[in-house]
């Protein structure tokens, strides 16, 4: 049965890896990539299977943008089976010198964006009596580093939202889970200099960074029938760091 899958933040390394995993999971999967800026990578990926991959102009911080995106998906397919809330970004700074913009920008994207996405699909998934929502949090939610008060607060909020929301939709057959990736070797780590990378690696018991496809595989599992009794859970994927 064809599944309609919406992935936000689909222009980044992790989002594209998740999209690729769903694309290869089944020839019947149709992907909707939510992007706002830096669309080149998502556009190139969509061109590899234009009949199955569609770009959505989606600002996750805007309720109107979410409404428009869901309308686009349901007009084309009448259903939405999987939502992966992956959009987020860093704007690190010590709290004492953190600007209002740095606080609100990260909270709006990484936490409010998840709230708006979950709310936007609630009635649809409940009426279908089926749905999978996977919220990408971060290890920073559990082990918050200095200089990430905004990001850690947002990602910790995602865990609380996931647990609460999962209880509200469980009877309708909708599951809501979150994933906390640790150090994953994506372009997001590119700002690390060699010394910083070595320090980070020394903290990981497996002595390597995670691969994007290792996160993507967990997302695909949580969206599968095999995970139908898993909801309100948080899965950390960090090589044993925490």
Tab-separated table of C-alpha atoms in Angstrom:
chain	number	residue	atom	x	y	z
A	1	UNK	CA	0.000	0.000	0.000
A	2	UNK	CA	1.473	3.401	-0.965
A	3	UNK	CA	2.574	5.512	1.985
A	4	UNK	CA	2.843	9.294	2.013
A	5	UNK	CA	5.823	10.492	4.084
A	6	UNK	CA	6.592	14.113	4.990
A	7	UNK	CA	10.092	15.020	6.189
A	8	UNK	CA	10.977	18.503	7.393
A	9	UNK	CA	14.492	19.907	7.265
A	10	UNK	CA	14.956	17.740	4.190
A	11	UNK	CA	17.746	19.864	2.745
A	12	UNK	CA	20.342	18.739	5.325
A	13	UNK	CA	22.502	15.640	5.574
A	14	UNK	CA	20.291	13.876	8.102
A	15	UNK	CA	17.021	14.795	6.413
A	16	UNK	CA	18.246	13.582	3.032
A	17	UNK	CA	19.522	10.341	4.553
A	18	UNK	CA	16.114	9.717	6.109
A	19	UNK	CA	14.458	10.453	2.785
A	20	UNK	CA	16.768	8.046	0.965
A	21	UNK	CA	16.028	5.299	3.502
A	22	UNK	CA	12.283	5.651	2.965
A	23	UNK	CA	12.741	5.782	-0.792
A	24	UNK	CA	14.573	2.446	-0.789
A	25	UNK	CA	12.344	0.829	1.843
A	26	UNK	CA	9.477	0.375	-0.606
A	27	UNK	CA	8.840	1.286	-4.241
A	28	UNK	CA	5.382	2.444	-3.157
A	29	UNK	CA	6.601	5.123	-0.750
A	30	UNK	CA	6.021	8.709	-1.817
A	31	UNK	CA	8.135	11.402	-0.183
A	32	UNK	CA	7.309	15.038	0.515
A	33	UNK	CA	10.388	17.072	1.380
A	34	UNK	CA	9.668	20.152	3.467
A	35	UNK	CA	12.235	22.834	2.643
A	36	UNK	CA	12.462	26.599	3.031
A	37	UNK	CA	15.980	27.643	2.015
A	38	UNK	CA	19.150	26.034	0.633
A	39	UNK	CA	17.033	23.835	-1.592
A	40	UNK	CA	19.761	22.649	-3.993
A	41	UNK	CA	20.470	19.301	-2.325
A	42	UNK	CA	16.771	18.481	-1.920
A	43	UNK	CA	16.055	19.518	-5.505
A	44	UNK	CA	18.839	17.279	-6.808
A	45	UNK	CA	17.572	14.349	-4.750
A	46	UNK	CA	13.992	14.864	-5.936
A	47	UNK	CA	15.207	14.740	-9.535
A	48	UNK	CA	16.355	11.146	-9.011
A	49	UNK	CA	12.737	9.962	-8.673
A	50	UNK	CA	10.417	12.801	-9.734
A	51	UNK	CA	7.360	10.556	-9.700
A	52	UNK	CA	7.924	9.667	-6.030
A	53	UNK	CA	9.667	12.679	-4.477
A	54	UNK	CA	8.005	16.075	-4.187
A	55	UNK	CA	9.289	19.341	-2.736
A	56	UNK	CA	7.107	21.336	-0.358
A	57	UNK	CA	7.743	24.989	0.379
A	58	UNK	CA	7.440	24.745	4.158
A	59	UNK	CA	8.324	27.209	6.902
A	60	UNK	CA	7.930	25.045	10.002
A	61	UNK	CA	7.494	28.122	12.218
A	62	UNK	CA	4.361	29.226	10.344
A	63	UNK	CA	0.915	27.697	11.032
A	64	UNK	CA	-0.300	28.913	7.639
A	65	UNK	CA	2.633	27.252	5.898
A	66	UNK	CA	1.862	23.961	7.640
A	67	UNK	CA	-1.803	24.201	6.637
A	68	UNK	CA	-0.828	24.821	3.029
A	69	UNK	CA	1.655	21.934	3.029
A	70	UNK	CA	-0.820	19.422	4.444
A	71	UNK	CA	-3.462	20.566	1.970
A	72	UNK	CA	-1.004	20.006	-0.879
A	73	UNK	CA	-0.219	16.479	0.303
A	74	UNK	CA	-3.814	15.436	0.927
A	75	UNK	CA	-5.044	16.949	-2.327
A	76	UNK	CA	-2.560	14.779	-4.179
A	77	UNK	CA	-2.977	11.605	-2.138
A	78	UNK	CA	-5.853	11.992	0.387
A	79	UNK	CA	-3.646	10.689	3.212
A	80	UNK	CA	-0.471	11.309	5.181
A	81	UNK	CA	1.029	8.281	6.880
A	82	UNK	CA	4.361	9.441	8.331
A	83	UNK	CA	5.628	12.785	9.619
A	84	UNK	CA	9.303	13.197	10.480
A	85	UNK	CA	9.938	16.465	12.321
A	86	UNK	CA	13.621	16.947	11.569
A	87	UNK	CA	14.010	20.711	11.038
A	88	UNK	CA	16.277	22.545	13.472
A	89	UNK	CA	19.444	24.576	13.708
A	90	UNK	CA	22.121	25.773	16.111
A	91	UNK	CA	22.838	29.326	17.163
A	92	UNK	CA	25.201	28.653	20.055
A	93	UNK	CA	26.256	31.225	22.632
A	94	UNK	CA	26.771	31.517	26.359
A	95	UNK	CA	23.451	32.331	27.985
A	96	UNK	CA	24.721	35.622	29.473
A	97	UNK	CA	25.510	36.937	26.006
A	98	UNK	CA	22.809	35.148	24.012
A	99	UNK	CA	20.692	37.511	21.940
A	100	UNK	CA	16.906	37.427	21.951
A	101	UNK	CA	17.013	36.509	18.282
A	102	UNK	CA	19.317	33.535	18.928
A	103	UNK	CA	16.940	32.257	21.612
A	104	UNK	CA	13.708	32.693	19.687
A	105	UNK	CA	15.069	31.516	16.335
A	106	UNK	CA	16.204	28.154	17.726
A	107	UNK	CA	13.127	27.642	19.919
A	108	UNK	CA	10.777	28.594	17.073
A	109	UNK	CA	12.320	26.133	14.621
A	110	UNK	CA	13.290	23.195	16.825
A	111	UNK	CA	10.371	23.202	19.283
A	112	UNK	CA	7.498	25.328	17.997
A	113	UNK	CA	8.003	23.801	14.554
A	114	UNK	CA	7.484	20.331	16.023
A	115	UNK	CA	4.367	21.481	17.884
A	116	UNK	CA	2.895	23.025	14.733
A	117	UNK	CA	3.686	19.936	12.669
A	118	UNK	CA	2.122	17.556	15.170
A	119	UNK	CA	-0.952	19.748	15.480
A	120	UNK	CA	-1.300	20.077	11.713
A	121	UNK	CA	-1.552	16.303	11.173
A	122	UNK	CA	-3.532	15.324	14.283
A	123	UNK	CA	-7.064	15.310	12.884
A	124	UNK	CA	-6.003	13.687	9.637
A	125	UNK	CA	-4.064	10.847	11.254
A	126	UNK	CA	-6.737	10.253	13.884
A	127	UNK	CA	-9.432	10.068	11.227
A	128	UNK	CA	-7.273	7.555	9.336
A	129	UNK	CA	-6.897	5.550	12.561
A	130	UNK	CA	-3.242	5.264	11.685
A	131	UNK	CA	-0.123	7.406	11.603
A	132	UNK	CA	3.522	7.588	12.593
A	133	UNK	CA	5.223	10.703	13.934
A	134	UNK	CA	8.953	10.693	14.620
A	135	UNK	CA	10.449	13.785	16.227
A	136	UNK	CA	14.198	14.270	15.896
A	137	UNK	CA	15.520	15.592	19.196
A	138	UNK	CA	19.186	15.538	20.228
A	139	UNK	CA	21.502	14.140	22.846
A	140	UNK	CA	21.759	17.777	23.988
A	141	UNK	CA	18.273	17.282	25.446
A	142	UNK	CA	19.689	14.696	27.869
A	143	UNK	CA	23.271	15.888	28.260
A	144	UNK	CA	23.178	19.637	27.711
A	145	UNK	CA	26.543	21.248	26.939
A	146	UNK	CA	27.528	24.777	27.850
A	147	UNK	CA	26.672	27.320	25.197
A	148	UNK	CA	23.511	25.562	24.025
A	149	UNK	CA	20.842	26.775	26.423
A	150	UNK	CA	18.495	27.553	23.536
A	151	UNK	CA	19.107	24.331	21.579
A	152	UNK	CA	19.125	22.068	24.652
A	153	UNK	CA	15.906	23.644	25.947
A	154	UNK	CA	14.208	23.242	22.570
A	155	UNK	CA	15.245	19.618	22.152
A	156	UNK	CA	14.320	18.741	25.748
A	157	UNK	CA	10.942	20.305	25.050
A	158	UNK	CA	10.535	17.978	22.090
A	159	UNK	CA	10.888	14.984	24.423
A	160	UNK	CA	8.194	16.288	26.759
A	161	UNK	CA	5.907	17.127	23.856
A	162	UNK	CA	6.412	13.651	22.393
A	163	UNK	CA	5.502	11.875	25.620
A	164	UNK	CA	2.423	14.011	26.287
A	165	UNK	CA	1.103	14.008	22.720
A	166	UNK	CA	1.592	10.255	22.332
A	167	UNK	CA	-0.955	9.642	25.091
A	168	UNK	CA	-3.524	11.849	23.375
A	169	UNK	CA	-3.546	9.967	20.058
A	170	UNK	CA	-2.672	6.402	21.075
A	171	UNK	CA	-6.244	5.085	20.919
A	172	UNK	CA	-6.487	6.212	17.307
A	173	UNK	CA	-3.548	4.049	16.290
A	174	UNK	CA	-1.156	6.984	15.945
A	175	UNK	CA	2.314	6.573	17.445
A	176	UNK	CA	4.626	9.422	18.428
A	177	UNK	CA	8.281	8.796	19.231
A	178	UNK	CA	11.525	10.738	19.390
A	179	UNK	CA	15.151	10.048	18.558
A	180	UNK	CA	18.170	11.618	20.247
A	181	UNK	CA	21.181	11.422	17.923
A	182	UNK	CA	24.637	11.961	19.360
A	183	UNK	CA	27.576	13.015	17.202
A	184	UNK	CA	26.518	12.180	13.649
A	185	UNK	CA	28.936	12.716	10.779
A	186	UNK	CA	26.960	15.236	8.744
A	187	UNK	CA	27.874	18.701	7.437
A	188	UNK	CA	26.616	20.030	10.786
A	189	UNK	CA	29.916	18.832	12.299
A	190	UNK	CA	31.964	20.578	9.643
A	191	UNK	CA	32.636	23.561	11.898
A	192	UNK	CA	34.677	21.380	14.240
A	193	UNK	CA	38.423	21.765	13.900
A	194	UNK	CA	40.634	18.618	14.115
A	195	UNK	CA	41.264	19.122	17.821
A	196	UNK	CA	37.572	19.486	18.596
A	197	UNK	CA	36.774	16.380	16.559
A	198	UNK	CA	39.376	14.381	18.449
A	199	UNK	CA	38.014	15.523	21.810
A	200	UNK	CA	34.489	14.617	20.730
A	201	UNK	CA	35.579	11.189	19.509
A	202	UNK	CA	37.392	10.493	22.771
A	203	UNK	CA	34.086	10.891	24.630
A	204	UNK	CA	32.301	8.287	22.537
A	205	UNK	CA	32.843	4.713	23.795
A	206	UNK	CA	32.632	3.365	20.244
A	207	UNK	CA	35.355	5.849	19.211
A	208	UNK	CA	33.578	6.906	16.051
A	209	UNK	CA	30.858	9.290	14.971
A	210	UNK	CA	27.507	7.906	13.942
A	211	UNK	CA	26.486	7.660	10.320
A	212	UNK	CA	23.373	9.419	9.014
A	213	UNK	CA	21.998	6.141	7.706
A	214	UNK	CA	22.138	4.688	11.229
A	215	UNK	CA	19.680	7.374	12.334
A	216	UNK	CA	17.626	6.924	9.176
A	217	UNK	CA	17.280	3.179	9.794
A	218	UNK	CA	15.837	3.851	13.246
A	219	UNK	CA	13.360	6.351	11.796
A	220	UNK	CA	12.200	3.842	9.192
A	221	UNK	CA	11.778	1.189	11.890
A	222	UNK	CA	9.689	3.482	14.111
A	223	UNK	CA	7.503	4.244	11.099
A	224	UNK	CA	7.001	0.560	10.295
A	225	UNK	CA	4.244	-1.880	11.332
A	226	UNK	CA	6.873	-3.681	13.442
A	227	UNK	CA	6.898	-0.669	15.798
A	228	UNK	CA	3.128	-0.421	16.193
A	229	UNK	CA	3.272	-0.894	19.995
A	230	UNK	CA	6.048	1.642	20.545
A	231	UNK	CA	4.848	5.135	21.409
A	232	UNK	CA	5.952	7.936	23.708
A	233	UNK	CA	9.479	6.539	23.610
A	234	UNK	CA	12.862	8.197	23.231
A	235	UNK	CA	15.624	6.322	21.439
A	236	UNK	CA	19.150	7.650	21.911
A	237	UNK	CA	21.676	6.758	19.225
A	238	UNK	CA	25.040	7.958	20.458
A	239	UNK	CA	27.586	5.129	20.441
A	240	UNK	CA	27.198	4.740	24.206
A	241	UNK	CA	28.108	8.355	25.045
A	242	UNK	CA	25.271	8.775	27.567
